PDB file of C-alpha atoms in Angstrom:
ATOM      1  CA  UNK X 197     -59.814  20.286 -44.803  1.00  0.00           C
ATOM      2  CA  UNK X 198     -58.853  17.927 -47.507  1.00  0.00           C
ATOM      3  CA  UNK X 199     -60.941  18.568 -50.852  1.00  0.00           C
ATOM      4  CA  UNK X 200     -62.134  16.008 -52.717  1.00  0.00           C
ATOM      5  CA  UNK X 201     -59.181  16.452 -55.267  1.00  0.00           C
ATOM      6  CA  UNK X 202     -56.819  16.327 -52.320  1.00  0.00           C
ATOM      7  CA  UNK X 203     -58.135  12.807 -51.389  1.00  0.00           C
ATOM      8  CA  UNK X 204     -57.804  11.910 -55.058  1.00  0.00           C
ATOM      9  CA  UNK X 205     -54.413  12.918 -55.059  1.00  0.00           C
ATOM     10  CA  UNK X 206     -53.135  11.007 -52.304  1.00  0.00           C
ATOM     11  CA  UNK X 207     -55.037   7.719 -53.494  1.00  0.00           C
ATOM     12  CA  UNK X 208     -53.041   8.398 -56.469  1.00  0.00           C
ATOM     13  CA  UNK X 209     -49.981   8.521 -54.801  1.00  0.00           C
ATOM     14  CA  UNK X 210     -50.369   5.816 -52.317  1.00  0.00           C
ATOM     15  CA  UNK X 211     -51.451   3.793 -55.603  1.00  0.00           C
ATOM     16  CA  UNK X 212     -48.049   4.583 -57.113  1.00  0.00           C
ATOM     17  CA  UNK X 213     -46.033   4.293 -54.102  1.00  0.00           C
ATOM     18  CA  UNK X 214     -47.655   0.762 -53.779  1.00  0.00           C
ATOM     19  CA  UNK X 215     -47.261  -0.110 -57.524  1.00  0.00           C
ATOM     20  CA  UNK X 216     -43.288   1.166 -57.436  1.00  0.00           C
ATOM     21  CA  UNK X 217     -42.839  -1.132 -54.048  1.00  0.00           C
ATOM     22  CA  UNK X 218     -44.899  -4.140 -55.957  1.00  0.00           C
ATOM     23  CA  UNK X 219     -42.884  -3.938 -58.829  1.00  0.00           C
ATOM     24  CA  UNK X 220     -39.223  -4.760 -56.760  1.00  0.00           C
ATOM     25  CA  UNK X 221     -37.748  -7.856 -57.966  1.00  0.00           C
ATOM     26  CA  UNK X 222     -38.647 -10.449 -54.836  1.00  0.00           C
ATOM     27  CA  UNK X 223     -36.248 -12.657 -56.496  1.00  0.00           C
ATOM     28  CA  UNK X 224     -33.350 -10.522 -55.989  1.00  0.00           C
ATOM     29  CA  UNK X 225     -33.618 -10.610 -52.350  1.00  0.00           C
ATOM     30  CA  UNK X 226     -31.883 -13.675 -50.362  1.00  0.00           C
ATOM     31  CA  UNK X 227     -34.344 -16.242 -49.774  1.00  0.00           C
ATOM     32  CA  UNK X 228     -34.177 -16.230 -46.572  1.00  0.00           C
ATOM     33  CA  UNK X 229     -35.460 -12.523 -46.012  1.00  0.00           C
ATOM     34  CA  UNK X 230     -37.561 -12.429 -49.302  1.00  0.00           C
ATOM     35  CA  UNK X 231     -41.237 -12.742 -48.599  1.00  0.00           C
ATOM     36  CA  UNK X 232     -41.468 -10.966 -45.005  1.00  0.00           C
ATOM     37  CA  UNK X 233     -39.360  -8.213 -46.370  1.00  0.00           C
ATOM     38  CA  UNK X 234     -40.742  -7.716 -49.443  1.00  0.00           C
ATOM     39  CA  UNK X 235     -44.231  -7.538 -48.223  1.00  0.00           C
ATOM     40  CA  UNK X 236     -43.026  -5.031 -45.538  1.00  0.00           C
ATOM     41  CA  UNK X 237     -42.056  -3.231 -48.639  1.00  0.00           C
ATOM     42  CA  UNK X 238     -45.108  -3.306 -50.436  1.00  0.00           C
ATOM     43  CA  UNK X 239     -47.263  -2.157 -47.463  1.00  0.00           C
ATOM     44  CA  UNK X 240     -44.744   0.892 -47.462  1.00  0.00           C
ATOM     45  CA  UNK X 241     -43.171  -0.246 -44.013  1.00  0.00           C
ATOM     46  CA  UNK X 242     -40.126   0.198 -44.970  1.00  0.00           C
ATOM     47  CA  UNK X 243     -38.066   0.429 -41.445  1.00  0.00           C
ATOM     48  CA  UNK X 244     -39.803  -2.542 -40.545  1.00  0.00           C
ATOM     49  CA  UNK X 245     -38.566  -4.634 -43.677  1.00  0.00           C
ATOM     50  CA  UNK X 246     -35.334  -2.973 -43.170  1.00  0.00           C
ATOM     51  CA  UNK X 247     -34.905  -4.027 -39.188  1.00  0.00           C
ATOM     52  CA  UNK X 248     -35.981  -7.501 -40.029  1.00  0.00           C
ATOM     53  CA  UNK X 249     -33.545  -8.043 -43.267  1.00  0.00           C
ATOM     54  CA  UNK X 250     -30.551  -6.796 -41.093  1.00  0.00           C
ATOM     55  CA  UNK X 251     -31.636  -8.821 -38.162  1.00  0.00           C
ATOM     56  CA  UNK X 252     -31.342 -11.765 -40.242  1.00  0.00           C
ATOM     57  CA  UNK X 253     -28.133 -11.157 -40.910  1.00  0.00           C
ATOM     58  CA  UNK X 254     -27.141 -10.754 -37.461  1.00  0.00           C
ATOM     59  CA  UNK X 255     -28.938 -14.037 -36.684  1.00  0.00           C
ATOM     60  CA  UNK X 256     -27.161 -15.615 -39.734  1.00  0.00           C
ATOM     61  CA  UNK X 257     -23.588 -14.792 -38.891  1.00  0.00           C
ATOM     62  CA  UNK X 258     -24.465 -15.544 -34.819  1.00  0.00           C
ATOM     63  CA  UNK X 259     -25.365 -18.933 -36.295  1.00  0.00           C
ATOM     64  CA  UNK X 260     -22.609 -19.522 -38.821  1.00  0.00           C
ATOM     65  CA  UNK X 261     -19.924 -18.726 -36.373  1.00  0.00           C
ATOM     66  CA  UNK X 262     -21.302 -20.731 -33.273  1.00  0.00           C
ATOM     67  CA  UNK X 263     -22.022 -17.714 -30.939  1.00  0.00           C
ATOM     68  CA  UNK X 264     -24.300 -17.280 -27.879  1.00  0.00           C
ATOM     69  CA  UNK X 265     -27.851 -15.701 -28.287  1.00  0.00           C
ATOM     70  CA  UNK X 266     -26.456 -12.655 -26.241  1.00  0.00           C
ATOM     71  CA  UNK X 267     -23.665 -12.001 -28.944  1.00  0.00           C
ATOM     72  CA  UNK X 268     -24.987  -9.170 -30.875  1.00  0.00           C
ATOM     73  CA  UNK X 269     -24.526  -6.188 -32.937  1.00  0.00           C
ATOM     74  CA  UNK X 270     -21.440  -4.789 -33.977  1.00  0.00           C
ATOM     75  CA  UNK X 271     -19.054  -6.456 -31.628  1.00  0.00           C
ATOM     76  CA  UNK X 272     -20.325  -9.837 -33.038  1.00  0.00           C
ATOM     77  CA  UNK X 273     -19.551  -9.220 -36.654  1.00  0.00           C
ATOM     78  CA  UNK X 274     -15.906  -7.895 -35.142  1.00  0.00           C
ATOM     79  CA  UNK X 275     -15.868 -11.149 -32.966  1.00  0.00           C
ATOM     80  CA  UNK X 276     -17.347 -13.290 -36.281  1.00  0.00           C
ATOM     81  CA  UNK X 277     -14.437 -11.692 -38.770  1.00  0.00           C
ATOM     82  CA  UNK X 278     -11.768 -11.012 -36.802  1.00  0.00           C
ATOM     83  CA  UNK X 279      -8.749 -11.345 -39.087  1.00  0.00           C
ATOM     84  CA  UNK X 280      -6.904 -13.510 -36.684  1.00  0.00           C
ATOM     85  CA  UNK X 281      -9.016 -16.123 -35.238  1.00  0.00           C
ATOM     86  CA  UNK X 282     -12.853 -14.941 -36.246  1.00  0.00           C
ATOM     87  CA  UNK X 283     -14.950 -18.229 -37.288  1.00  0.00           C
ATOM     88  CA  UNK X 284     -15.884 -16.318 -40.410  1.00  0.00           C
ATOM     89  CA  UNK X 285     -12.822 -15.139 -41.491  1.00  0.00           C
ATOM     90  CA  UNK X 286     -10.815 -16.764 -44.493  1.00  0.00           C
ATOM     91  CA  UNK X 287      -8.545 -18.802 -43.060  1.00  0.00           C
ATOM     92  CA  UNK X 288      -6.062 -18.927 -46.324  1.00  0.00           C
ATOM     93  CA  UNK X 289      -2.736 -17.621 -45.083  1.00  0.00           C
ATOM     94  CA  UNK X 290      -2.449 -15.641 -48.576  1.00  0.00           C
ATOM     95  CA  UNK X 291      -5.764 -13.615 -48.241  1.00  0.00           C
ATOM     96  CA  UNK X 292      -4.719 -10.321 -47.853  1.00  0.00           C
ATOM     97  CA  UNK X 293      -5.427  -9.138 -44.008  1.00  0.00           C
ATOM     98  CA  UNK X 294      -6.914  -5.616 -45.126  1.00  0.00           C
ATOM     99  CA  UNK X 295      -9.413  -7.715 -46.954  1.00  0.00           C
ATOM    100  CA  UNK X 296     -10.253  -9.548 -44.059  1.00  0.00           C
ATOM    101  CA  UNK X 297     -10.286  -6.247 -41.850  1.00  0.00           C
ATOM    102  CA  UNK X 298     -12.641  -4.714 -44.907  1.00  0.00           C
ATOM    103  CA  UNK X 299     -15.143  -7.773 -44.428  1.00  0.00           C
ATOM    104  CA  UNK X 300     -15.615  -7.251 -40.733  1.00  0.00           C
ATOM    105  CA  UNK X 301     -15.884  -3.345 -41.191  1.00  0.00           C
ATOM    106  CA  UNK X 302     -18.330  -4.103 -43.636  1.00  0.00           C
ATOM    107  CA  UNK X 303     -20.795  -6.357 -41.846  1.00  0.00           C
ATOM    108  CA  UNK X 304     -19.958  -3.994 -38.441  1.00  0.00           C
ATOM    109  CA  UNK X 305     -20.691  -1.219 -40.561  1.00  0.00           C
ATOM    110  CA  UNK X 306     -23.897  -2.538 -41.724  1.00  0.00           C
ATOM    111  CA  UNK X 307     -25.110  -3.706 -38.827  1.00  0.00           C
ATOM    112  CA  UNK X 308     -24.282  -0.749 -36.923  1.00  0.00           C
ATOM    113  CA  UNK X 309     -25.578   1.908 -39.364  1.00  0.00           C
ATOM    114  CA  UNK X 310     -28.866  -0.151 -40.233  1.00  0.00           C
ATOM    115  CA  UNK X 311     -30.243  -2.756 -37.560  1.00  0.00           C
ATOM    116  CA  UNK X 312     -29.106  -1.118 -34.262  1.00  0.00           C
ATOM    117  CA  UNK X 313     -30.676   2.079 -35.037  1.00  0.00           C
ATOM    118  CA  UNK X 314     -34.107   0.069 -35.444  1.00  0.00           C
ATOM    119  CA  UNK X 315     -33.664  -1.983 -32.160  1.00  0.00           C
ATOM    120  CA  UNK X 316     -33.081   1.134 -29.677  1.00  0.00           C
ATOM    121  CA  UNK X 317     -35.276   3.985 -31.129  1.00  0.00           C
ATOM    122  CA  UNK X 318     -37.966   4.372 -33.964  1.00  0.00           C
ATOM    123  CA  UNK X 319     -36.590   5.048 -37.259  1.00  0.00           C
ATOM    124  CA  UNK X 320     -38.412   6.463 -40.225  1.00  0.00           C
ATOM    125  CA  UNK X 321     -37.399   5.441 -43.615  1.00  0.00           C
ATOM    126  CA  UNK X 322     -39.852   7.094 -46.081  1.00  0.00           C
ATOM    127  CA  UNK X 323     -37.855   6.825 -49.406  1.00  0.00           C
ATOM    128  CA  UNK X 324     -38.538   3.366 -50.985  1.00  0.00           C
ATOM    129  CA  UNK X 325     -35.454   3.498 -53.140  1.00  0.00           C
ATOM    130  CA  UNK X 326     -33.398   4.037 -50.134  1.00  0.00           C
ATOM    131  CA  UNK X 327     -35.261   1.044 -48.458  1.00  0.00           C
ATOM    132  CA  UNK X 328     -34.891  -1.241 -51.106  1.00  0.00           C
ATOM    133  CA  UNK X 329     -30.740  -0.389 -51.650  1.00  0.00           C
ATOM    134  CA  UNK X 330     -30.728  -1.686 -47.911  1.00  0.00           C
ATOM    135  CA  UNK X 331     -32.485  -4.441 -47.876  1.00  0.00           C
ATOM    136  CA  UNK X 332     -30.456  -5.510 -50.992  1.00  0.00           C
ATOM    137  CA  UNK X 333     -27.221  -4.868 -49.182  1.00  0.00           C
ATOM    138  CA  UNK X 334     -28.724  -7.402 -46.229  1.00  0.00           C
ATOM    139  CA  UNK X 335     -29.526  -9.659 -49.058  1.00  0.00           C
ATOM    140  CA  UNK X 336     -25.987  -9.658 -49.994  1.00  0.00           C
ATOM    141  CA  UNK X 337     -24.312 -10.175 -46.831  1.00  0.00           C
ATOM    142  CA  UNK X 338     -26.622 -13.309 -46.324  1.00  0.00           C
ATOM    143  CA  UNK X 339     -25.490 -14.577 -49.464  1.00  0.00           C
ATOM    144  CA  UNK X 340     -21.576 -14.056 -48.165  1.00  0.00           C
ATOM    145  CA  UNK X 341     -22.415 -15.748 -45.291  1.00  0.00           C
ATOM    146  CA  UNK X 342     -24.088 -18.656 -47.098  1.00  0.00           C
ATOM    147  CA  UNK X 343     -20.947 -19.098 -49.259  1.00  0.00           C
ATOM    148  CA  UNK X 344     -18.603 -19.204 -45.746  1.00  0.00           C
ATOM    149  CA  UNK X 345     -20.645 -21.860 -44.368  1.00  0.00           C
ATOM    150  CA  UNK X 346     -19.807 -23.864 -47.698  1.00  0.00           C
ATOM    151  CA  UNK X 347     -16.187 -22.856 -47.426  1.00  0.00           C
ATOM    152  CA  UNK X 348     -16.377 -23.753 -44.200  1.00  0.00           C
ATOM    153  CA  UNK X 349     -17.960 -27.292 -44.733  1.00  0.00           C
ATOM    154  CA  UNK X 350     -16.071 -27.915 -47.710  1.00  0.00           C
ATOM    155  CA  UNK X 351     -12.433 -27.366 -45.641  1.00  0.00           C
ATOM    156  CA  UNK X 352     -13.962 -29.790 -42.678  1.00  0.00           C
TER     157      UNK X 352
END
């Protein structure tokens, strides 16, 4: 049985957690995910926030690369950023091959580590800071896709 003091401590802990989540600057997040992801973080629904952020990355890559809806996951990332012929890879012949491969691996690794598990099983995230770091990574990846879209338009 939880005592009155125990309930008060739980309420304080929940409030402190909410206060920390609400203090996270929404402006750091990519506009595509900012509202929904920030709200889920503030509510303490960290797994949903992370899933939504990385699903947005997957959707942005799919759209920017002109892929089909059934193109998903790490395979989509490797195809999109394939150093030889990926539609989102740097087409500059002077761009180092190792950097092209690294970008493909970064996107595939992020999707494989943070989006795919949430798609296939229930994932629990209990640490607010960890969840915030994950959604910041997704936000950064979305900004990379934005920059690639701009470069593609510029080159066309």
